[in-house]
Tab-separated table of C-alpha atoms and ligand atoms in Angstrom:
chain	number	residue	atom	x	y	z
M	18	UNK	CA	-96.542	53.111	178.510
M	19	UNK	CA	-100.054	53.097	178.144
M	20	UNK	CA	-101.209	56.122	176.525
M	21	UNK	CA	-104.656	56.314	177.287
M	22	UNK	CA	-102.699	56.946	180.917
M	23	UNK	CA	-101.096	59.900	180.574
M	24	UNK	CA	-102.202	62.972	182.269
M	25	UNK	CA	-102.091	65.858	184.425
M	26	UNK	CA	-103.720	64.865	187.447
M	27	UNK	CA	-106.850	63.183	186.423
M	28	UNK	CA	-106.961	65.295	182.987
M	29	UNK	CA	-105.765	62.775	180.183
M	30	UNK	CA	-103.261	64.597	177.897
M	31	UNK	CA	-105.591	64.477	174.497
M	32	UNK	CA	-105.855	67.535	172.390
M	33	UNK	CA	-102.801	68.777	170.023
M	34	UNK	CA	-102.985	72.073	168.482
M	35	UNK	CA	-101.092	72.646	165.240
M	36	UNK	CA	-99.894	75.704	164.298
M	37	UNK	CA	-99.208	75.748	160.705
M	38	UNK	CA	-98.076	78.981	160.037
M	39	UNK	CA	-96.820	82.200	161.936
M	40	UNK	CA	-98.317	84.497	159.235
M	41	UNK	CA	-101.353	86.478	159.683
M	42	UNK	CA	-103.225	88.506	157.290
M	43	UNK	CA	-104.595	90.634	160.569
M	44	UNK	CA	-102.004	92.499	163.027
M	45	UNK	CA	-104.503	91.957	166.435
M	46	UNK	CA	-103.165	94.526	168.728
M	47	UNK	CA	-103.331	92.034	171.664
M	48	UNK	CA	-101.428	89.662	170.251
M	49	UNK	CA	-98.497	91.353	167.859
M	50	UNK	CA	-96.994	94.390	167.687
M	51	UNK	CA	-98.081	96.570	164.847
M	52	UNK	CA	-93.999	96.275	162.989
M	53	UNK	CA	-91.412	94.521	163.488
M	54	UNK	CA	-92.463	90.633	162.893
M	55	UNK	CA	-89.874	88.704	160.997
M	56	UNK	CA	-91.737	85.601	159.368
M	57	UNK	CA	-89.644	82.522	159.580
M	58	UNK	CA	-88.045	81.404	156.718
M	59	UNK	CA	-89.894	79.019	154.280
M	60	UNK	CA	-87.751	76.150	155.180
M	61	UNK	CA	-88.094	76.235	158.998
M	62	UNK	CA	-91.853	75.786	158.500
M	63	UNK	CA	-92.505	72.353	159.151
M	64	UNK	CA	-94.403	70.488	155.600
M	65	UNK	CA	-97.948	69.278	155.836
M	66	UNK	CA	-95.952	65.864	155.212
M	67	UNK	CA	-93.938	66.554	158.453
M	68	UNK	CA	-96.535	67.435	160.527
M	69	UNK	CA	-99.148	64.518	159.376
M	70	UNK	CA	-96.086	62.489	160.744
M	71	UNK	CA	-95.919	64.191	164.309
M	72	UNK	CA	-99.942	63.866	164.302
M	73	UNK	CA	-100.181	60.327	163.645
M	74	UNK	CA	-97.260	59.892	166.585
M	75	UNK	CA	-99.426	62.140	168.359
M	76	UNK	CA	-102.582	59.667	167.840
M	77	UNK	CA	-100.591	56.930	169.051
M	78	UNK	CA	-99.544	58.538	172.079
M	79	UNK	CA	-103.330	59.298	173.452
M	80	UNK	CA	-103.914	62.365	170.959
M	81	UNK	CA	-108.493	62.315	170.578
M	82	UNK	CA	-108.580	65.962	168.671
M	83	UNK	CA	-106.789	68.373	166.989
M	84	UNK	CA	-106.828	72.035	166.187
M	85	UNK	CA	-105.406	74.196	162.987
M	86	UNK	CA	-104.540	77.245	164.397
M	87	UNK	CA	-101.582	79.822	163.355
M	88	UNK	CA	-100.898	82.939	162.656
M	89	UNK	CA	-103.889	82.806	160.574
M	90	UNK	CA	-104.249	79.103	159.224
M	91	UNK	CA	-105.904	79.936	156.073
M	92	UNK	CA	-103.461	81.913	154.945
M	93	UNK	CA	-101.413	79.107	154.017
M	94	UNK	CA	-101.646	77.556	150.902
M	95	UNK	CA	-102.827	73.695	150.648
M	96	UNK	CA	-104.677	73.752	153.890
M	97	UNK	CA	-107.777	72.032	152.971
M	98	UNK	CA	-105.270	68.921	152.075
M	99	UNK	CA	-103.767	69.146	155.296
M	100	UNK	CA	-107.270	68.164	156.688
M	101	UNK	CA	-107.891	65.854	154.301
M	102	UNK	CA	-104.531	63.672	155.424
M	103	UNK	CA	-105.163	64.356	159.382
M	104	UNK	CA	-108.919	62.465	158.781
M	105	UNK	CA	-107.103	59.505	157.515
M	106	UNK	CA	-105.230	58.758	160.529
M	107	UNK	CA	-107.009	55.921	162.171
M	108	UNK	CA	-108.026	56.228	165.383
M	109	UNK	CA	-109.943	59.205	163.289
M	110	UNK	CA	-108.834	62.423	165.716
M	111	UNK	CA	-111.434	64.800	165.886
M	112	UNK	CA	-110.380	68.146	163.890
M	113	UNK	CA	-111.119	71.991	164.572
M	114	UNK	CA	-109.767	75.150	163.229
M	115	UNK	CA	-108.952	78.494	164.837
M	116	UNK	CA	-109.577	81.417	162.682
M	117	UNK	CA	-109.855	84.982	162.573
M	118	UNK	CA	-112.781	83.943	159.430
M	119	UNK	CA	-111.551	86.554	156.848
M	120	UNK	CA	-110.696	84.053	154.512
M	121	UNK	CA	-113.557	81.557	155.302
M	122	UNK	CA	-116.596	82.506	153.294
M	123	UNK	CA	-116.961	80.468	150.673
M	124	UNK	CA	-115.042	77.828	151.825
M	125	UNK	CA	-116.533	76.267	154.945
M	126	UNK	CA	-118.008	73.412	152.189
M	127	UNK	CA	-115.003	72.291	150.917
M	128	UNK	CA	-113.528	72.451	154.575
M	129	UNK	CA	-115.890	70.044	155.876
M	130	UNK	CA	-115.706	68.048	152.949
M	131	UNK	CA	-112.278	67.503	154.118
M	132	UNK	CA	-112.952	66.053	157.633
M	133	UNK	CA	-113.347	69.568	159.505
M	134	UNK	CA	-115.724	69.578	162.171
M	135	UNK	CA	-115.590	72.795	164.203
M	136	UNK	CA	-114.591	76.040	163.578
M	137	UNK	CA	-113.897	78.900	166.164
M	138	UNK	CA	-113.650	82.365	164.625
M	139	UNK	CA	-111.990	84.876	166.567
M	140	UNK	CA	-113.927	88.617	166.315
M	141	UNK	CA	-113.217	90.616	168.799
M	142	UNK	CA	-116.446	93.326	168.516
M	143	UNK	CA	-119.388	93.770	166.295
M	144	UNK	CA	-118.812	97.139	166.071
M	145	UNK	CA	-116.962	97.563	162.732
M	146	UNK	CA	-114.928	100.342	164.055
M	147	UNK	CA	-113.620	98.697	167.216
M	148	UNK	CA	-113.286	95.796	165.219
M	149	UNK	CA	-111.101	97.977	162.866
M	150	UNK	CA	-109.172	99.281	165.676
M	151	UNK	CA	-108.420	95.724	167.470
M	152	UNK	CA	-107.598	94.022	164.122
M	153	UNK	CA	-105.421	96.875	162.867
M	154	UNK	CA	-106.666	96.099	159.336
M	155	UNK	CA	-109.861	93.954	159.568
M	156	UNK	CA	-112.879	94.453	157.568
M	157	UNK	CA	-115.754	92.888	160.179
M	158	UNK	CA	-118.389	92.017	157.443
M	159	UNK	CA	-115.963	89.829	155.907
M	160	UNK	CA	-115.430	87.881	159.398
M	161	UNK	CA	-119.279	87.659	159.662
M	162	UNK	CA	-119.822	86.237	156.390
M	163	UNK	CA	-117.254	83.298	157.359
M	164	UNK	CA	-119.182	82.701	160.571
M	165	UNK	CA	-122.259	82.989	158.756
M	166	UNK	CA	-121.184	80.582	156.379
M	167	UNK	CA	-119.545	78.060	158.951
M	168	UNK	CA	-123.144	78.016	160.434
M	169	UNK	CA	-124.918	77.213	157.607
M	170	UNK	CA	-122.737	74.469	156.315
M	171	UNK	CA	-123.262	72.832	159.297
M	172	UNK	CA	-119.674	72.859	160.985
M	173	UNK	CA	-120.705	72.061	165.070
M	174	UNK	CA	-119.998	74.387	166.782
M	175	UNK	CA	-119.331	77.696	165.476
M	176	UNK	CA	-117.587	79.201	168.570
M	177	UNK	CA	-116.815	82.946	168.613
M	178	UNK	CA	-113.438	84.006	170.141
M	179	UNK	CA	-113.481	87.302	172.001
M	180	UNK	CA	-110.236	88.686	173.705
M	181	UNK	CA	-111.864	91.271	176.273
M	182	UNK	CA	-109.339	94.742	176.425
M	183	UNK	CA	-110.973	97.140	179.605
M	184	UNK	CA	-112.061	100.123	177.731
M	185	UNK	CA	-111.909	98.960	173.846
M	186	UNK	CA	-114.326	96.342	174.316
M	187	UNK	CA	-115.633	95.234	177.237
M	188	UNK	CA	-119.256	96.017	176.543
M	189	UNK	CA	-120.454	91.661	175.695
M	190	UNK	CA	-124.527	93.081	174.898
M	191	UNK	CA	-124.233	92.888	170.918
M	192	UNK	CA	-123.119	89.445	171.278
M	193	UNK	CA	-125.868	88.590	173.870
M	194	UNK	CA	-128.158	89.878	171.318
M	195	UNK	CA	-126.442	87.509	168.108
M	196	UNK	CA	-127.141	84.845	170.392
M	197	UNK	CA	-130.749	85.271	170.043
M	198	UNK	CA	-130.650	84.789	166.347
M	199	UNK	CA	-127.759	82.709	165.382
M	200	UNK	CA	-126.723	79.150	167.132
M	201	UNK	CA	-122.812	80.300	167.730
M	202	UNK	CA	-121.140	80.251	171.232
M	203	UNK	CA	-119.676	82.872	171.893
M	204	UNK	CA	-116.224	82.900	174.741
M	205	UNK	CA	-115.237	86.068	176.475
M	206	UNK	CA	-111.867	85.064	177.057
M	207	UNK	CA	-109.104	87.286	179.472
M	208	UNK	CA	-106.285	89.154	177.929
M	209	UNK	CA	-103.208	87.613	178.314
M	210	UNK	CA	-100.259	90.181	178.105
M	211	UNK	CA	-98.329	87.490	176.158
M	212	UNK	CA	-96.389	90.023	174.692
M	213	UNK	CA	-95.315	93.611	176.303
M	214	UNK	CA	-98.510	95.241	176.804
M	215	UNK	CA	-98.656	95.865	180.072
M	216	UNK	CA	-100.648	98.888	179.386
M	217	UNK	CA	-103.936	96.849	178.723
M	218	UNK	CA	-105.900	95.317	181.519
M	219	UNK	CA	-108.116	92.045	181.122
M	220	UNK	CA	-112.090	92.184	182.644
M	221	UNK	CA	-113.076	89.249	184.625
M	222	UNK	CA	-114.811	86.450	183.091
M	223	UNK	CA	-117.334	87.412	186.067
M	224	UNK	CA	-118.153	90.704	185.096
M	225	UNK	CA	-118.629	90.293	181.617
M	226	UNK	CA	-121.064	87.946	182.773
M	227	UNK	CA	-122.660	90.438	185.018
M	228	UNK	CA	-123.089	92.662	182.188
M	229	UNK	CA	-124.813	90.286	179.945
M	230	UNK	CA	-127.430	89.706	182.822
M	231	UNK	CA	-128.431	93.723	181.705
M	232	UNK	CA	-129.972	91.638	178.797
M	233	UNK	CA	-132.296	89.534	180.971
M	234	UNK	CA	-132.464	85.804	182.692
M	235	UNK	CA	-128.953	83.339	181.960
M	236	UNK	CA	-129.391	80.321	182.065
M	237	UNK	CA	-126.915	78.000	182.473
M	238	UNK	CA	-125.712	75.528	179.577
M	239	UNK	CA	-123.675	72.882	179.009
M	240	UNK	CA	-120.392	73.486	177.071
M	241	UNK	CA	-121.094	72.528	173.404
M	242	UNK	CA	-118.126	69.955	172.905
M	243	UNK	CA	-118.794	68.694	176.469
M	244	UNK	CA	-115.393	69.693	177.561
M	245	UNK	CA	-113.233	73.056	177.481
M	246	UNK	CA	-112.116	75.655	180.156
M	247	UNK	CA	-115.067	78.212	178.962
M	248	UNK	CA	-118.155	78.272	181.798
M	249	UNK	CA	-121.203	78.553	179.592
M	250	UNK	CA	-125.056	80.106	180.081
M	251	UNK	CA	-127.172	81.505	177.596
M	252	UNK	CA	-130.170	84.217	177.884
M	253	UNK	CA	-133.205	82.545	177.970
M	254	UNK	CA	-134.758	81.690	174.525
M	255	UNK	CA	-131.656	81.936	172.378
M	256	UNK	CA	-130.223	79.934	169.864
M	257	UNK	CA	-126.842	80.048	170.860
M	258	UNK	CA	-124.658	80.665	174.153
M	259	UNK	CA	-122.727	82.548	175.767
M	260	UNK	CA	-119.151	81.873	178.109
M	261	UNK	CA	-116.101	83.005	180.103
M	262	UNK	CA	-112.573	81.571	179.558
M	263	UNK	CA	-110.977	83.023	182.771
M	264	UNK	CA	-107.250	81.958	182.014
M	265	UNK	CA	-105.433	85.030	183.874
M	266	UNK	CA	-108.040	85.502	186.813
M	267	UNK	CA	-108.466	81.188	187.446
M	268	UNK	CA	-105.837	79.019	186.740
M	269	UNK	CA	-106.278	76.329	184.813
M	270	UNK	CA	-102.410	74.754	185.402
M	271	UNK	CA	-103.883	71.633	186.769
M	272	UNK	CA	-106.862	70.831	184.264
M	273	UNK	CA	-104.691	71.432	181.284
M	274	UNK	CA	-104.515	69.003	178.296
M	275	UNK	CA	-102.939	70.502	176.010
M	276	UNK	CA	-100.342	69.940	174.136
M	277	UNK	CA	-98.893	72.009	170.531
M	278	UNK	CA	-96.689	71.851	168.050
M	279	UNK	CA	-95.318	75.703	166.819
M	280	UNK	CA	-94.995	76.260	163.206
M	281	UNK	CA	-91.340	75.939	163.134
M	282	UNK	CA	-92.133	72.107	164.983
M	283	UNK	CA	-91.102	72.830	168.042
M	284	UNK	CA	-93.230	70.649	170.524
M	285	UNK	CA	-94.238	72.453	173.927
M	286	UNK	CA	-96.524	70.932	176.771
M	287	UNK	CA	-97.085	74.389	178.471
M	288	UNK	CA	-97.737	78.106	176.543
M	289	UNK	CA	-95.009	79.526	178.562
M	290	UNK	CA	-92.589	76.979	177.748
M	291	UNK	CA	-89.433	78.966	176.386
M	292	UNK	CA	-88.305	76.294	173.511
M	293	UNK	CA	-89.927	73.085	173.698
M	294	UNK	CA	-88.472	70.034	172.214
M	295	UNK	CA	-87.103	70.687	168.868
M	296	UNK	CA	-89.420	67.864	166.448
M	297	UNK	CA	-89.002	69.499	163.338
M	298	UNK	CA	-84.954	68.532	163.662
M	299	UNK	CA	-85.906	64.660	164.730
M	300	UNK	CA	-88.086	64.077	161.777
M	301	UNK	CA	-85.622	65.581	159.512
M	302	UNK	CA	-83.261	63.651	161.248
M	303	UNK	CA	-84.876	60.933	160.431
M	304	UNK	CA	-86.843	59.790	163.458
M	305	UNK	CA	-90.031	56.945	162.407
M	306	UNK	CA	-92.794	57.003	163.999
M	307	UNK	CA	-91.950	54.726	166.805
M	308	UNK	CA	-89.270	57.471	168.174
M	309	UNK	CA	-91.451	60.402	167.808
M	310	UNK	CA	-94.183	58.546	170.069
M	311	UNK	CA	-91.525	58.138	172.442
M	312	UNK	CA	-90.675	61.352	172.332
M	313	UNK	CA	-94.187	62.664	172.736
M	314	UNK	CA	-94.619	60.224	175.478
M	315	UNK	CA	-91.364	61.508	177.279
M	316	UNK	CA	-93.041	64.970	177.249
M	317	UNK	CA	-96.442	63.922	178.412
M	318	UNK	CA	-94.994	62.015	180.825
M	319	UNK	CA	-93.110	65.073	182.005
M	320	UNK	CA	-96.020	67.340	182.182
M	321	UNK	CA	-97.963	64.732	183.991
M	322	UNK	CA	-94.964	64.635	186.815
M	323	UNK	CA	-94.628	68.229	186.701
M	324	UNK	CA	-98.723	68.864	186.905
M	325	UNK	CA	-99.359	72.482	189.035
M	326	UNK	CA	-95.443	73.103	190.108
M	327	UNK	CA	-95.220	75.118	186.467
M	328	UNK	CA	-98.072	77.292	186.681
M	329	UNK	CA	-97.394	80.813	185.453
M	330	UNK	CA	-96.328	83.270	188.554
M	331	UNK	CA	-96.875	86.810	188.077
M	332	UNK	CA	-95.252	88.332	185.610
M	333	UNK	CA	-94.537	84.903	183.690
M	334	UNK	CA	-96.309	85.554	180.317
M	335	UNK	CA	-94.093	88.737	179.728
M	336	UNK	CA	-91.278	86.216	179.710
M	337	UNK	CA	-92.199	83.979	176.917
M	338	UNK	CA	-90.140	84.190	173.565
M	339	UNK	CA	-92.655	84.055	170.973
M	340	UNK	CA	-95.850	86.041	170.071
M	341	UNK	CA	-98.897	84.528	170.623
M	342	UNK	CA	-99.186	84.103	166.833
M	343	UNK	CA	-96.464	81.679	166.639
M	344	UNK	CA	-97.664	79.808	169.167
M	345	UNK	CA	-101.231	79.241	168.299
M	346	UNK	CA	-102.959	80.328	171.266
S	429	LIG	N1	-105.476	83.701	163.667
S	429	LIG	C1	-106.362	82.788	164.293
S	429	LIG	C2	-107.358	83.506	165.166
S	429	LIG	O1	-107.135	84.683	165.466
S	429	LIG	O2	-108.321	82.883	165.544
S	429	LIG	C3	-105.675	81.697	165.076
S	429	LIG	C4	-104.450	82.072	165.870
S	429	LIG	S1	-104.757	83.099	167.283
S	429	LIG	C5	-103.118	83.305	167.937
S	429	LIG	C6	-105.511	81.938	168.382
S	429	LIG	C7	-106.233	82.538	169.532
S	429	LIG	O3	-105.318	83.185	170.389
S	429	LIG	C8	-107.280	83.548	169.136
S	429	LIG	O4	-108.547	83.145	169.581
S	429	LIG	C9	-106.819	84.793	169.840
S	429	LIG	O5	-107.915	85.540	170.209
S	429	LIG	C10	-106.013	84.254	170.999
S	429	LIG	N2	-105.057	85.215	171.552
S	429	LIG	C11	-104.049	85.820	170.909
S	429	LIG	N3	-103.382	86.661	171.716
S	429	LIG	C12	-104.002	86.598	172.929
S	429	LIG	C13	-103.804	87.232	174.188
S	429	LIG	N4	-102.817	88.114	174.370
S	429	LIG	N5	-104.640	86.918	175.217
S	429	LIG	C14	-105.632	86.014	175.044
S	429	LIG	N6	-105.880	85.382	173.870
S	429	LIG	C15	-105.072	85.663	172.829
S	430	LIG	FE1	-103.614	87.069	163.594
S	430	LIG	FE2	-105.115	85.525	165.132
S	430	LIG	FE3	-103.083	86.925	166.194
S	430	LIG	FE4	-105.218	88.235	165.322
S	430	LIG	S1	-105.174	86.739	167.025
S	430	LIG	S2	-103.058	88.770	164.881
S	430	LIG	S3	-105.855	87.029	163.624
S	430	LIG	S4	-102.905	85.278	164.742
């Protein structure tokens, strides 16, 4: 098959997201419960050998970028080699990272160095307290000084991830205001109850919008990869911009390219698949890197014929298996 083919609809199937690791050095209240998280075992984490492997199979099948994402990706050791092998698989995939930026101060050089190119950090408030609060542990200078960092290093874009929660955080102005003084792009994205936490509500991508246009004029801009589910504006004058990701009140079933690969290597084509295929087992099994592009291909080619028919009904996200930090967002 040819892989430049494969897609949902008229959305080619391009972008992998790796999780490397289901540990977190933050306990996000949105996304896992304070106790109770058993870490999987060292030996059903998949290497960095193993999954350089499923990437290049990945490339082969149709795979243009990929993104690091965890559990908290710079907690595990050896990560900046991990980068370093994934830019030397030719057609070059374009690589990101997903962080919560308490470990990236100080090392957004070296990452780029590597072959990183874009880095979103994931603060949920600017308010240190709130930020306490949503983080369970989180110290938010720390955070800031890895954004602050990414920026001036030169990793493009610096996008800010923030998971709205009606009530703890809702209030987008001090991020309208960043805007004006540092070139970041900063996503309001929806709350998910991925996990059972049905007492927290998500706010509209619209009205967070509404409430930045307190701060004056928005403008609207153009997405700064050129692609994404985020609808972008800015306030006039700034340096950087603003956007909604409205995954619970849209749905985005149809326009989805996304593919990932869980840190114990199980391969899923959809976030609210229960197990996905199982990729960690074929490459210890022995698969080369013919099979596992066929079995990538079998998968795409899957989600493709499936397309809209497995969007999430009500009620579906409280029915996954794994916490959101397992699965990489
Ligand atoms: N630890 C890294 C971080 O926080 O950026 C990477 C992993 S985290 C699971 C990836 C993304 O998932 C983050 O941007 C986080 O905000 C998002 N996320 C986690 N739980 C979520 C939820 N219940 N609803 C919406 N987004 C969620
Ligand atoms: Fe950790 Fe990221 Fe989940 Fe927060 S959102 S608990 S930082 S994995």
């Amino acid at each position: 098959m040819d892989a430049d083919g494969l897609s949902t609809g008229a959305t080619p199937i391009d972008y992998l997201r790796i999780s490397v690791t289901d540990r977190c050095n933050l306990r996000c209240i949105y996304c896992m419960p304070a106790e109770g998280v058993h870490g999987l075992d060292h030996d059903d984490i998949m290497t960095y050998e193993e999954l350089d492997l499923f990437a290049r199979a990945a490339v082969a099948a149709g795979i243009t970028r990929i993104r690091l994402t965890g559990g908290e990706p710079m907690v595990r050791k050896g990560l900046t080699g991990f980068i370093e092998m994934l830019s030397r698989i030719e057609p070059a995939p374009r690589l990101s990272l997903t962080t919560n930026g308490v470990l990236l101060a100080g090392r957004a050089a070296e990452l780029k160095r590597a072959g990183l190119g874009r880095v979103n950090v994931s603060i949920d408030s600017l308010d240190p307290e709130v930020y306490r609060h949503m983080t369970r542990i989180g110290d938010l200078d720390s955070a800031m000084a890895g954004v602050r960092d990414a920026v001036e290093q030169g990793l493009d874009p610096v996008k800010l991830n923030v998971v709205v929660l009606k009530g703890v955080n809702d209030d987008p102005t001090a991020f309208g205001e960043l805007t004006r003084e540092l070139p970041v792009h900063v996503r309001f994205i929806e709350f998910m109850p991925y996990f059972d936490r049905k007492d927290r509500s998500y706010v509209p991508g619209h009205v967070i919008r509404e409430r930045l246009g307190g701060l004056g004029p928005l403008e609207e801009a153009e997405s700064p990869e050129g692609w994404g589910p985020a609808e972008y504006f800015r306030l006039r004058g700034a340096v950087g911009t603003l956007g909604t990701i409205s995954s619970v009140s849209c749905h985005f079933c149809p326009s989805c390219n996304r593919l990932r690969v869980t840190a114990d290597g199980r391969m899923r084509t959809c976030l609210f698949d229960s197990d996905g295929v199982d990729v960690k087992a074929a490459i210890r099994a022995g698969a080369d890197p013919g099979r596992l592009r066929e079995i990538i291909e079998g998968e795409l080619e899957r989600k493709r014929a499936e397309g809209d028919s497995r969007k999430p009904g009500p009620g579906s996200s409280h029915r996954a298996t794994d916490h959101m930090s397992r699965i990489g967002g």
